[in-house]
Amino acid sequence: MNIITILVAILAFGVIVFIHELGHFLFAKKAGVRIHEFAIGMGPKIYSFKKGETMYSIRLLPLGGYVAMEGEDSDSKDPRAFGNKSILQRASILFAGPFFNIILTVIILIPVFMYIGTPSTTLRDVIDNSVAQKAGIQAGDTVTEINGHEVNSWKELSEGIQDSEGKELNLTIDRDGKEKDVKVTPEFKDGNYLIGIYPKNERDILGSFGNAIKATISMIAGMITFIGQLITGNLPGGIGESVAGPVGVISIVADATKAGIVNVLYLAAVISLNLGVLNLLPIPALDGGRLFFLFIEFLRGGKKIDPEKEGMVNLIGFAALMLFMLFVTYKDIARLVGM
């Protein structure tokens, strides 16, 4: 692992944290909240400047960031204090950080899918001796219809073949601008009905955008499953083997860097989504924990929870998270040195 890899990891994580805190910052500004500091990183300042009433700073430890708002964890008479804003305004400020990370995930994945391409109904290859080849289908053909029904995507084409359940299909193909009908009977192999064709991937911005959204939704579903396993203790290999801390992330980034920029971008998207989704969990000190307190306030008819008590709960939650981070970091280091 070299210094370039470490710098790439720190830069990637810094950008992801910046976008998260930017969400909080922009919505707090919109709500008229007084902001004392916008910080990237934790610990001692290494660079800062003040503009207006807000201090903007970069801190030594690249482990997070924060937006210090007036009256966030204590009572304040300032009308611009976070605690004096409406429940909806406060909820929007808290939710904005994770939401910006989810949006960032989609944005990062768009160039990834642009590079990979979107599977189309034009065929890249036809397997030798497959039923498709025997039916006269060739590489470069574009499948336009199945049994008279128009197909506009590889997904529709695949589903049409699967839905046949092995019955003969009539495919309409476009070859050099001329339409031709061919009959083909799918074969059942490895649990699927196949005819022996591979799609040509086309680089399409709209298709890439759609794929980025679908991939983000799929990853969120996977994360929810992971969280369920974490809560029930059913993680394969245990928590120490399934969760990575800062050291583990740097190691993963190192491997991704060797594989190229596309892998680094995909990993950045995964980290961004992790930061967004995990921050929505109802755990003290996280955005989700603060949103949970707002929900309780809403159920109490707007009667506020004592800010000092809420701040104490968040402090305990933060301490617990730091202890968990130390445990995960120890496991990361143990894996790296072969313990």
mmCIF file of C-alpha atoms in Angstrom:
data_model
loop_
_atom_site.group_PDB
_atom_site.id
_atom_site.type_symbol
_atom_site.label_atom_id
_atom_site.label_comp_id
_atom_site.label_asym_id
_atom_site.label_seq_id
_atom_site.Cartn_x
_atom_site.Cartn_y
_atom_site.Cartn_z
ATOM 1 C CA MET A 1 0.000 0.000 0.000
ATOM 2 C CA ASN A 2 1.630 3.300 -1.077
ATOM 3 C CA ILE A 3 1.084 6.950 -0.274
ATOM 4 C CA ILE A 4 -0.899 7.500 -3.501
ATOM 5 C CA THR A 5 -3.436 4.874 -2.449
ATOM 6 C CA ILE A 6 -3.815 6.448 0.979
ATOM 7 C CA LEU A 7 -4.279 9.911 -0.554
ATOM 8 C CA VAL A 8 -6.894 8.571 -3.006
ATOM 9 C CA ALA A 9 -8.784 6.962 -0.116
ATOM 10 C CA ILE A 10 -8.643 10.137 1.993
ATOM 11 C CA LEU A 11 -9.702 12.311 -0.958
ATOM 12 C CA ALA A 12 -12.603 10.020 -1.885
ATOM 13 C CA PHE A 13 -13.828 9.812 1.706
ATOM 14 C CA GLY A 14 -13.369 13.577 2.133
ATOM 15 C CA VAL A 15 -15.536 14.333 -0.915
ATOM 16 C CA ILE A 16 -18.238 11.947 0.312
ATOM 17 C CA VAL A 17 -18.248 13.523 3.780
ATOM 18 C CA PHE A 18 -18.235 17.019 2.241
ATOM 19 C CA ILE A 19 -21.368 16.234 0.210
ATOM 20 C CA HIS A 20 -23.063 14.817 3.316
ATOM 21 C CA GLU A 21 -22.312 17.900 5.405
ATOM 22 C CA LEU A 22 -23.162 20.171 2.466
ATOM 23 C CA GLY A 23 -26.693 18.759 2.547
ATOM 24 C CA HIS A 24 -27.046 19.697 6.223
ATOM 25 C CA PHE A 25 -25.437 23.092 5.587
ATOM 26 C CA LEU A 26 -27.606 24.137 2.640
ATOM 27 C CA PHE A 27 -30.880 23.134 4.284
ATOM 28 C CA ALA A 28 -29.848 24.793 7.557
ATOM 29 C CA LYS A 29 -29.065 27.997 5.648
ATOM 30 C CA LYS A 30 -32.415 27.739 3.863
ATOM 31 C CA ALA A 31 -34.175 27.441 7.218
ATOM 32 C CA GLY A 32 -32.285 30.475 8.552
ATOM 33 C CA VAL A 33 -30.264 28.581 11.170
ATOM 34 C CA ARG A 34 -27.137 30.263 12.524
ATOM 35 C CA ILE A 35 -24.114 28.123 11.597
ATOM 36 C CA HIS A 36 -20.928 28.534 13.605
ATOM 37 C CA GLU A 37 -18.699 26.104 11.700
ATOM 38 C CA PHE A 38 -18.667 23.896 8.612
ATOM 39 C CA ALA A 39 -15.893 21.339 9.183
ATOM 40 C CA ILE A 40 -14.465 18.468 7.164
ATOM 41 C CA GLY A 41 -12.507 16.071 9.349
ATOM 42 C CA MET A 42 -12.186 15.898 13.114
ATOM 43 C CA GLY A 43 -9.577 16.978 15.663
ATOM 44 C CA PRO A 44 -7.224 19.982 15.385
ATOM 45 C CA LYS A 45 -7.665 22.513 12.575
ATOM 46 C CA ILE A 46 -5.129 22.454 9.781
ATOM 47 C CA TYR A 47 -6.809 25.177 7.707
ATOM 48 C CA SER A 48 -9.723 27.534 8.277
ATOM 49 C CA PHE A 49 -11.228 30.810 7.156
ATOM 50 C CA LYS A 50 -14.264 32.784 8.197
ATOM 51 C CA LYS A 51 -16.890 34.138 5.871
ATOM 52 C CA GLY A 52 -19.766 36.016 7.397
ATOM 53 C CA GLU A 53 -20.775 34.354 10.653
ATOM 54 C CA THR A 54 -19.499 30.881 9.675
ATOM 55 C CA MET A 55 -16.044 29.357 10.113
ATOM 56 C CA TYR A 56 -15.050 26.933 7.328
ATOM 57 C CA SER A 57 -12.347 24.471 8.347
ATOM 58 C CA ILE A 58 -10.423 21.342 7.426
ATOM 59 C CA ARG A 59 -9.376 19.255 10.417
ATOM 60 C CA LEU A 60 -6.561 16.779 10.853
ATOM 61 C CA LEU A 61 -8.360 13.440 11.149
ATOM 62 C CA PRO A 62 -10.234 12.453 7.937
ATOM 63 C CA LEU A 63 -12.872 10.512 9.868
ATOM 64 C CA GLY A 64 -15.959 12.645 9.348
ATOM 65 C CA GLY A 65 -17.150 16.204 9.569
ATOM 66 C CA TYR A 66 -19.853 18.351 11.068
ATOM 67 C CA VAL A 67 -21.996 21.463 10.767
ATOM 68 C CA ALA A 68 -22.053 23.240 14.142
ATOM 69 C CA MET A 69 -25.439 24.915 14.458
ATOM 70 C CA GLU A 70 -26.637 27.249 17.179
ATOM 71 C CA GLY A 71 -28.857 25.427 19.685
ATOM 72 C CA GLU A 72 -28.373 21.977 18.178
ATOM 73 C CA ASP A 73 -27.559 20.186 21.452
ATOM 74 C CA SER A 74 -28.502 22.829 23.995
ATOM 75 C CA ASP A 75 -31.256 25.299 24.756
ATOM 76 C CA SER A 76 -30.900 28.668 23.039
ATOM 77 C CA LYS A 77 -33.017 31.813 23.016
ATOM 78 C CA ASP A 78 -31.654 32.787 19.601
ATOM 79 C CA PRO A 79 -34.588 32.765 17.117
ATOM 80 C CA ARG A 80 -32.134 31.425 14.533
ATOM 81 C CA ALA A 81 -31.220 28.433 16.712
ATOM 82 C CA PHE A 82 -31.749 24.948 15.294
ATOM 83 C CA GLY A 83 -33.996 24.006 18.218
ATOM 84 C CA ASN A 84 -36.315 26.962 17.578
ATOM 85 C CA LYS A 85 -37.158 25.919 14.034
ATOM 86 C CA SER A 86 -40.245 23.872 13.159
ATOM 87 C CA ILE A 87 -40.190 20.070 13.309
ATOM 88 C CA LEU A 88 -40.385 19.924 9.505
ATOM 89 C CA GLN A 89 -37.475 22.341 9.088
ATOM 90 C CA ARG A 90 -35.296 20.439 11.572
ATOM 91 C CA ALA A 91 -36.228 17.099 9.999
ATOM 92 C CA SER A 92 -35.328 18.392 6.527
ATOM 93 C CA ILE A 93 -31.919 19.602 7.787
ATOM 94 C CA LEU A 94 -31.144 16.222 9.370
ATOM 95 C CA PHE A 95 -32.423 14.193 6.418
ATOM 96 C CA ALA A 96 -30.570 16.309 3.832
ATOM 97 C CA GLY A 97 -27.125 14.866 4.652
ATOM 98 C CA PRO A 98 -28.022 11.197 4.019
ATOM 99 C CA PHE A 99 -30.198 12.209 1.054
ATOM 100 C CA PHE A 100 -27.293 14.050 -0.587
ATOM 101 C CA ASN A 101 -25.175 10.888 -0.194
ATOM 102 C CA ILE A 102 -27.840 8.810 -1.927
ATOM 103 C CA ILE A 103 -28.012 11.340 -4.772
ATOM 104 C CA LEU A 104 -24.199 11.345 -4.965
ATOM 105 C CA THR A 105 -24.283 7.549 -5.316
ATOM 106 C CA VAL A 106 -26.499 7.839 -8.395
ATOM 107 C CA ILE A 107 -24.293 10.596 -9.867
ATOM 108 C CA ILE A 108 -21.101 8.543 -9.382
ATOM 109 C CA LEU A 109 -22.669 5.428 -10.899
ATOM 110 C CA ILE A 110 -23.733 7.213 -14.117
ATOM 111 C CA PRO A 111 -20.167 7.366 -15.585
ATOM 112 C CA VAL A 112 -19.591 3.806 -14.327
ATOM 113 C CA PHE A 113 -22.519 2.541 -16.391
ATOM 114 C CA MET A 114 -21.561 4.835 -19.255
ATOM 115 C CA TYR A 115 -18.219 3.024 -19.357
ATOM 116 C CA ILE A 116 -19.733 -0.437 -18.958
ATOM 117 C CA GLY A 117 -22.592 0.306 -21.320
ATOM 118 C CA THR A 118 -26.236 -0.750 -21.277
ATOM 119 C CA PRO A 119 -27.202 -4.175 -22.681
ATOM 120 C CA SER A 120 -29.264 -3.665 -25.842
ATOM 121 C CA THR A 121 -31.343 -5.846 -28.142
ATOM 122 C CA THR A 122 -28.533 -5.750 -30.705
ATOM 123 C CA LEU A 123 -26.487 -8.940 -30.481
ATOM 124 C CA ARG A 124 -22.761 -8.865 -29.799
ATOM 125 C CA ASP A 125 -22.289 -12.600 -30.240
ATOM 126 C CA VAL A 126 -24.156 -15.827 -30.964
ATOM 127 C CA ILE A 127 -22.864 -19.028 -29.356
ATOM 128 C CA ASP A 128 -21.665 -21.710 -31.755
ATOM 129 C CA ASN A 129 -24.121 -24.586 -32.218
ATOM 130 C CA SER A 130 -26.739 -22.793 -30.090
ATOM 131 C CA VAL A 131 -30.425 -22.852 -31.034
ATOM 132 C CA ALA A 132 -30.078 -19.187 -32.076
ATOM 133 C CA GLN A 133 -27.249 -19.969 -34.500
ATOM 134 C CA LYS A 134 -29.122 -22.967 -35.889
ATOM 135 C CA ALA A 135 -32.112 -20.691 -36.492
ATOM 136 C CA GLY A 136 -29.927 -18.342 -38.568
ATOM 137 C CA ILE A 137 -29.497 -15.553 -36.027
ATOM 138 C CA GLN A 138 -26.191 -13.694 -36.390
ATOM 139 C CA ALA A 139 -24.051 -11.256 -34.427
ATOM 140 C CA GLY A 140 -25.122 -7.708 -35.294
ATOM 141 C CA ASP A 141 -28.808 -8.627 -35.602
ATOM 142 C CA THR A 142 -31.262 -6.512 -33.605
ATOM 143 C CA VAL A 143 -34.271 -8.276 -32.092
ATOM 144 C CA THR A 144 -37.282 -6.001 -32.461
ATOM 145 C CA GLU A 145 -40.228 -8.288 -31.623
ATOM 146 C CA ILE A 146 -41.092 -11.527 -29.825
ATOM 147 C CA ASN A 147 -44.301 -13.199 -31.000
ATOM 148 C CA GLY A 148 -45.461 -9.883 -32.439
ATOM 149 C CA HIS A 149 -44.753 -7.904 -29.260
ATOM 150 C CA GLU A 150 -42.205 -5.095 -29.522
ATOM 151 C CA VAL A 151 -39.078 -5.354 -27.365
ATOM 152 C CA ASN A 152 -37.069 -2.243 -26.519
ATOM 153 C CA SER A 153 -34.514 -3.514 -24.015
ATOM 154 C CA TRP A 154 -32.374 -6.533 -23.201
ATOM 155 C CA LYS A 155 -34.468 -7.030 -20.062
ATOM 156 C CA GLU A 156 -37.657 -7.323 -22.134
ATOM 157 C CA LEU A 157 -35.908 -9.712 -24.517
ATOM 158 C CA SER A 158 -34.600 -11.891 -21.662
ATOM 159 C CA GLU A 159 -37.975 -11.936 -19.936
ATOM 160 C CA GLY A 160 -39.677 -12.883 -23.188
ATOM 161 C CA ILE A 161 -37.336 -15.871 -23.585
ATOM 162 C CA GLN A 162 -37.861 -16.928 -19.942
ATOM 163 C CA ASP A 163 -41.647 -16.604 -20.192
ATOM 164 C CA SER A 164 -41.681 -18.961 -23.165
ATOM 165 C CA GLU A 165 -41.092 -21.913 -20.804
ATOM 166 C CA GLY A 166 -39.420 -23.728 -23.670
ATOM 167 C CA LYS A 167 -42.147 -23.123 -26.263
ATOM 168 C CA GLU A 168 -41.252 -22.016 -29.804
ATOM 169 C CA LEU A 169 -40.796 -18.282 -30.241
ATOM 170 C CA ASN A 170 -41.148 -16.155 -33.341
ATOM 171 C CA LEU A 171 -38.455 -13.457 -33.305
ATOM 172 C CA THR A 172 -38.434 -10.492 -35.631
ATOM 173 C CA ILE A 173 -34.904 -9.296 -36.272
ATOM 174 C CA ASP A 174 -33.480 -6.305 -38.089
ATOM 175 C CA ARG A 175 -30.415 -7.130 -40.193
ATOM 176 C CA ASP A 176 -28.872 -4.273 -42.146
ATOM 177 C CA GLY A 177 -32.193 -2.428 -42.225
ATOM 178 C CA LYS A 178 -34.217 -5.432 -43.389
ATOM 179 C CA GLU A 179 -36.677 -7.301 -41.175
ATOM 180 C CA LYS A 180 -36.656 -11.064 -40.958
ATOM 181 C CA ASP A 181 -38.740 -13.541 -38.940
ATOM 182 C CA VAL A 182 -37.039 -16.567 -37.367
ATOM 183 C CA LYS A 183 -38.391 -19.335 -35.176
ATOM 184 C CA VAL A 184 -36.408 -20.560 -32.197
ATOM 185 C CA THR A 185 -37.141 -22.925 -29.303
ATOM 186 C CA PRO A 186 -35.314 -21.999 -26.041
ATOM 187 C CA GLU A 187 -33.325 -24.696 -24.217
ATOM 188 C CA PHE A 188 -33.426 -25.153 -20.435
ATOM 189 C CA LYS A 189 -29.891 -24.875 -19.018
ATOM 190 C CA ASP A 190 -28.618 -24.003 -15.545
ATOM 191 C CA GLY A 191 -32.099 -23.108 -14.349
ATOM 192 C CA ASN A 192 -32.889 -20.735 -17.227
ATOM 193 C CA TYR A 193 -34.343 -20.834 -20.730
ATOM 194 C CA LEU A 194 -31.611 -19.788 -23.194
ATOM 195 C CA ILE A 195 -31.179 -19.444 -26.939
ATOM 196 C CA GLY A 196 -27.427 -18.679 -26.951
ATOM 197 C CA ILE A 197 -27.098 -14.929 -27.525
ATOM 198 C CA TYR A 198 -25.083 -12.120 -25.907
ATOM 199 C CA PRO A 199 -26.132 -8.448 -26.002
ATOM 200 C CA LYS A 200 -24.086 -5.588 -27.339
ATOM 201 C CA ASN A 201 -23.555 -2.919 -24.702
ATOM 202 C CA GLU A 202 -24.377 0.589 -25.859
ATOM 203 C CA ARG A 203 -23.140 3.718 -24.127
ATOM 204 C CA ASP A 204 -26.289 5.691 -23.550
ATOM 205 C CA ILE A 205 -26.609 8.530 -21.006
ATOM 206 C CA LEU A 206 -30.312 7.903 -20.380
ATOM 207 C CA GLY A 207 -29.777 4.160 -20.037
ATOM 208 C CA SER A 208 -26.834 4.787 -17.698
ATOM 209 C CA PHE A 209 -28.965 7.111 -15.565
ATOM 210 C CA GLY A 210 -31.682 4.477 -15.315
ATOM 211 C CA ASN A 211 -29.165 1.759 -14.465
ATOM 212 C CA ALA A 212 -27.573 3.994 -11.817
ATOM 213 C CA ILE A 213 -30.946 4.463 -10.113
ATOM 214 C CA LYS A 214 -31.731 0.737 -10.303
ATOM 215 C CA ALA A 215 -28.300 -0.178 -8.929
ATOM 216 C CA THR A 216 -28.696 2.300 -6.060
ATOM 217 C CA ILE A 217 -32.103 0.860 -5.142
ATOM 218 C CA SER A 218 -30.693 -2.667 -5.332
ATOM 219 C CA MET A 219 -27.768 -1.726 -3.071
ATOM 220 C CA ILE A 220 -30.130 -0.111 -0.558
ATOM 221 C CA ALA A 221 -32.134 -3.343 -0.448
ATOM 222 C CA GLY A 222 -28.898 -5.275 0.107
ATOM 223 C CA MET A 223 -27.889 -2.915 2.911
ATOM 224 C CA ILE A 224 -31.263 -3.338 4.632
ATOM 225 C CA THR A 225 -30.736 -7.111 4.515
ATOM 226 C CA PHE A 226 -27.218 -6.638 5.929
ATOM 227 C CA ILE A 227 -28.521 -4.433 8.759
ATOM 228 C CA GLY A 228 -31.126 -7.075 9.573
ATOM 229 C CA GLN A 229 -28.385 -9.704 9.765
ATOM 230 C CA LEU A 230 -26.291 -7.364 11.914
ATOM 231 C CA ILE A 231 -29.155 -6.873 14.378
ATOM 232 C CA THR A 232 -29.985 -10.578 14.572
ATOM 233 C CA GLY A 233 -26.328 -11.622 14.727
ATOM 234 C CA ASN A 234 -26.568 -13.750 11.584
ATOM 235 C CA LEU A 235 -23.674 -12.137 9.719
ATOM 236 C CA PRO A 236 -21.480 -14.683 7.934
ATOM 237 C CA GLY A 237 -18.118 -14.660 9.711
ATOM 238 C CA GLY A 238 -19.342 -12.299 12.444
ATOM 239 C CA ILE A 239 -19.247 -8.507 12.789
ATOM 240 C CA GLY A 240 -15.450 -8.281 12.780
ATOM 241 C CA GLU A 241 -15.203 -10.014 9.399
ATOM 242 C CA SER A 242 -18.177 -8.273 7.740
ATOM 243 C CA VAL A 243 -17.607 -4.627 8.725
ATOM 244 C CA ALA A 244 -14.645 -2.453 7.725
ATOM 245 C CA GLY A 245 -13.315 0.658 9.436
ATOM 246 C CA PRO A 246 -11.016 3.401 8.068
ATOM 247 C CA VAL A 247 -8.003 1.058 7.802
ATOM 248 C CA GLY A 248 -10.096 -1.587 6.060
ATOM 249 C CA VAL A 249 -11.535 0.975 3.657
ATOM 250 C CA ILE A 250 -8.032 2.146 2.691
ATOM 251 C CA SER A 251 -7.077 -1.473 2.004
ATOM 252 C CA ILE A 252 -10.178 -1.967 -0.149
ATOM 253 C CA VAL A 253 -9.471 1.285 -2.024
ATOM 254 C CA ALA A 254 -5.917 0.046 -2.629
ATOM 255 C CA ASP A 255 -7.250 -3.048 -4.379
ATOM 256 C CA ALA A 256 -9.765 -0.978 -6.349
ATOM 257 C CA THR A 257 -7.055 1.474 -7.435
ATOM 258 C CA LYS A 258 -5.035 -1.368 -8.946
ATOM 259 C CA ALA A 259 -8.095 -2.427 -10.956
ATOM 260 C CA GLY A 260 -8.688 1.043 -12.446
ATOM 261 C CA ILE A 261 -10.712 4.228 -12.047
ATOM 262 C CA VAL A 262 -14.072 2.542 -12.724
ATOM 263 C CA ASN A 263 -13.592 0.295 -9.694
ATOM 264 C CA VAL A 264 -12.603 3.287 -7.564
ATOM 265 C CA LEU A 265 -15.742 5.147 -8.650
ATOM 266 C CA TYR A 266 -17.951 2.145 -7.922
ATOM 267 C CA LEU A 267 -16.376 1.760 -4.483
ATOM 268 C CA ALA A 268 -16.886 5.487 -3.799
ATOM 269 C CA ALA A 269 -20.559 5.050 -4.709
ATOM 270 C CA VAL A 270 -20.869 2.138 -2.270
ATOM 271 C CA ILE A 271 -19.169 4.118 0.528
ATOM 272 C CA SER A 272 -21.399 7.140 -0.135
ATOM 273 C CA LEU A 273 -24.521 4.996 0.015
ATOM 274 C CA ASN A 274 -23.313 3.309 3.191
ATOM 275 C CA LEU A 275 -22.782 6.700 4.823
ATOM 276 C CA GLY A 276 -26.237 7.847 3.733
ATOM 277 C CA VAL A 277 -28.248 4.765 4.698
ATOM 278 C CA LEU A 278 -26.437 3.978 7.956
ATOM 279 C CA ASN A 279 -26.873 7.577 9.090
ATOM 280 C CA LEU A 280 -30.638 7.109 8.855
ATOM 281 C CA LEU A 281 -30.623 4.339 11.466
ATOM 282 C CA PRO A 282 -32.334 5.419 14.725
ATOM 283 C CA ILE A 283 -29.071 5.337 16.672
ATOM 284 C CA PRO A 284 -28.147 8.202 19.052
ATOM 285 C CA ALA A 285 -25.581 10.633 17.577
ATOM 286 C CA LEU A 286 -26.550 9.693 14.018
ATOM 287 C CA ASP A 287 -28.981 11.701 11.891
ATOM 288 C CA GLY A 288 -31.502 8.884 12.226
ATOM 289 C CA GLY A 289 -31.315 9.082 16.019
ATOM 290 C CA ARG A 290 -32.020 12.803 15.923
ATOM 291 C CA LEU A 291 -34.897 12.218 13.497
ATOM 292 C CA PHE A 292 -36.263 9.635 15.938
ATOM 293 C CA PHE A 293 -36.269 12.270 18.714
ATOM 294 C CA LEU A 294 -38.138 14.643 16.378
ATOM 295 C CA PHE A 295 -40.698 11.911 15.715
ATOM 296 C CA ILE A 296 -41.230 11.537 19.469
ATOM 297 C CA GLU A 297 -41.642 15.314 19.718
ATOM 298 C CA PHE A 298 -44.243 15.156 16.951
ATOM 299 C CA LEU A 299 -46.146 12.407 18.824
ATOM 300 C CA ARG A 300 -46.052 14.583 21.950
ATOM 301 C CA GLY A 301 -47.880 17.318 20.067
ATOM 302 C CA GLY A 302 -44.800 19.466 19.574
ATOM 303 C CA LYS A 303 -43.648 19.306 23.200
ATOM 304 C CA LYS A 304 -39.870 19.397 23.018
ATOM 305 C CA ILE A 305 -37.561 16.901 24.677
ATOM 306 C CA ASP A 306 -35.087 18.505 27.085
ATOM 307 C CA PRO A 307 -32.129 19.479 24.817
ATOM 308 C CA GLU A 308 -29.628 18.632 27.551
ATOM 309 C CA LYS A 309 -31.066 15.136 28.005
ATOM 310 C CA GLU A 310 -31.116 14.598 24.240
ATOM 311 C CA GLY A 311 -27.549 15.884 24.049
ATOM 312 C CA MET A 312 -26.480 13.450 26.776
ATOM 313 C CA VAL A 313 -28.068 10.522 24.945
ATOM 314 C CA ASN A 314 -26.321 11.580 21.733
ATOM 315 C CA LEU A 315 -23.010 11.899 23.599
ATOM 316 C CA ILE A 316 -23.367 8.357 24.952
ATOM 317 C CA GLY A 317 -24.289 7.137 21.471
ATOM 318 C CA PHE A 318 -21.247 8.882 19.999
ATOM 319 C CA ALA A 319 -18.980 7.273 22.606
ATOM 320 C CA ALA A 320 -20.464 3.847 21.812
ATOM 321 C CA LEU A 321 -19.889 4.415 18.088
ATOM 322 C CA MET A 322 -16.267 5.387 18.749
ATOM 323 C CA LEU A 323 -15.734 2.211 20.782
ATOM 324 C CA PHE A 324 -17.275 0.180 17.964
ATOM 325 C CA MET A 325 -15.004 1.968 15.469
ATOM 326 C CA LEU A 326 -11.960 1.104 17.597
ATOM 327 C CA PHE A 327 -13.043 -2.551 17.654
ATOM 328 C CA VAL A 328 -13.509 -2.620 13.871
ATOM 329 C CA THR A 329 -10.173 -0.847 13.329
ATOM 330 C CA TYR A 330 -8.445 -3.443 15.516
ATOM 331 C CA LYS A 331 -9.994 -6.184 13.368
ATOM 332 C CA ASP A 332 -8.867 -4.355 10.189
ATOM 333 C CA ILE A 333 -5.284 -4.166 11.426
ATOM 334 C CA ALA A 334 -5.370 -7.802 12.593
ATOM 335 C CA ARG A 335 -6.437 -8.899 9.102
ATOM 336 C CA LEU A 336 -3.703 -6.830 7.439
ATOM 337 C CA VAL A 337 -0.902 -8.250 9.616
ATOM 338 C CA GLY A 338 -2.309 -11.786 9.481
ATOM 339 C CA MET A 339 -3.235 -12.143 13.149
#
